[in-house]
């Protein structure tokens, strides 16, 4: 079993739609969780950290479920510019990042 | 803030040559930097952790004699791919660790170096 698993997609959604991604992780000792966004042939950029209480940043909401060992990302009112690959990141040990394979999102006009 | 640069952004070389990639944290000091590799349609795989002033820690399966890492200052780490072969062609990305207190650590990524070995 992979340490961090994501549905690779692609998720094709119309503009304005709400879309949600899940990510599961195997190491129950993981402490920090993040969502990164990666555009084609570019480096990952931090989208948001994920806190136990859940957190929201504009149209983006992240949730953490430690009991079931998954994190989620919800995007409301999708824009064309949201098209990208969304990478789930879980820390191993104190600071090592473990990346999921990413979920591709295509927002269609 | 928290900008990381990489140089070069792309390189094409002949098989058997060595290629050096630089990673710099521009506006913060990074005692720890990381080197990743990403093949097409795959995720980032950590190759090694670069610690300022000490030896790098390599992940399982990564040859330390082939991928030489030097972290001589708090703002610069270099990765040298020695005797590169076509199978080393990949997207190499570095990151620098920014200690953020209560928010935990965050890694900021360089723009990546696309290596093509002919």
PDB file of C-alpha atoms in Angstrom, chain A residues 34 36 38 41-44 46 49 51 87 94-97 99-101, chain B residues 34 36 38 43-44 46 59 91 93 97 103 105-107 109-111 114:
ATOM      1  CA  UNK A  34      -0.700  20.051   3.095  1.00  0.00           C
ATOM      2  CA  UNK A  36      -0.021  21.738  -3.052  1.00  0.00           C
ATOM      3  CA  UNK A  38       1.221  21.872  -9.508  1.00  0.00           C
ATOM      4  CA  UNK A  41       5.918  21.386 -16.052  1.00  0.00           C
ATOM      5  CA  UNK A  42       6.123  23.699 -13.027  1.00  0.00           C
ATOM      6  CA  UNK A  43       7.076  23.303  -9.411  1.00  0.00           C
ATOM      7  CA  UNK A  44       4.484  22.602  -6.695  1.00  0.00           C
ATOM      8  CA  UNK A  46       1.623  25.537  -1.454  1.00  0.00           C
ATOM      9  CA  UNK A  49      -1.952  23.592   5.218  1.00  0.00           C
ATOM     10  CA  UNK A  51      -5.402  21.546  10.371  1.00  0.00           C
ATOM     11  CA  UNK A  87      -0.896  17.108  -4.606  1.00  0.00           C
ATOM     12  CA  UNK A  94       9.651  15.384  11.712  1.00  0.00           C
ATOM     13  CA  UNK A  95       9.798  17.058   8.344  1.00  0.00           C
ATOM     14  CA  UNK A  96      10.083  14.661   5.434  1.00  0.00           C
ATOM     15  CA  UNK A  97       7.368  15.217   2.840  1.00  0.00           C
ATOM     16  CA  UNK A  99       3.699  13.241  -1.884  1.00  0.00           C
ATOM     17  CA  UNK A 100       0.645  11.609  -3.322  1.00  0.00           C
ATOM     18  CA  UNK A 101       0.574  11.039  -7.059  1.00  0.00           C
TER      19      UNK A 101
ATOM     20  CA  UNK B  34      15.568  18.672  -0.187  1.00  0.00           C
ATOM     21  CA  UNK B  36      13.263  15.581  -5.487  1.00  0.00           C
ATOM     22  CA  UNK B  38       9.709  13.760 -10.867  1.00  0.00           C
ATOM     23  CA  UNK B  43       4.648  12.319  -8.260  1.00  0.00           C
ATOM     24  CA  UNK B  44       7.672  13.892  -6.672  1.00  0.00           C
ATOM     25  CA  UNK B  46      12.413  12.528  -2.442  1.00  0.00           C
ATOM     26  CA  UNK B  59      16.631   7.828   0.381  1.00  0.00           C
ATOM     27  CA  UNK B  91      12.552  17.025 -13.633  1.00  0.00           C
ATOM     28  CA  UNK B  93      13.177  20.019  -7.982  1.00  0.00           C
ATOM     29  CA  UNK B  97      12.572  24.164   4.686  1.00  0.00           C
ATOM     30  CA  UNK B 103       2.224  26.209  11.755  1.00  0.00           C
ATOM     31  CA  UNK B 105       7.460  23.367   8.811  1.00  0.00           C
ATOM     32  CA  UNK B 106       6.735  24.360   5.279  1.00  0.00           C
ATOM     33  CA  UNK B 107       8.820  23.562   2.256  1.00  0.00           C
ATOM     34  CA  UNK B 109      10.035  24.714  -3.920  1.00  0.00           C
ATOM     35  CA  UNK B 110      12.382  25.933  -6.572  1.00  0.00           C
ATOM     36  CA  UNK B 111      11.127  26.158 -10.171  1.00  0.00           C
ATOM     37  CA  UNK B 114      14.545  19.772 -16.567  1.00  0.00           C
TER      38      UNK B 114
END
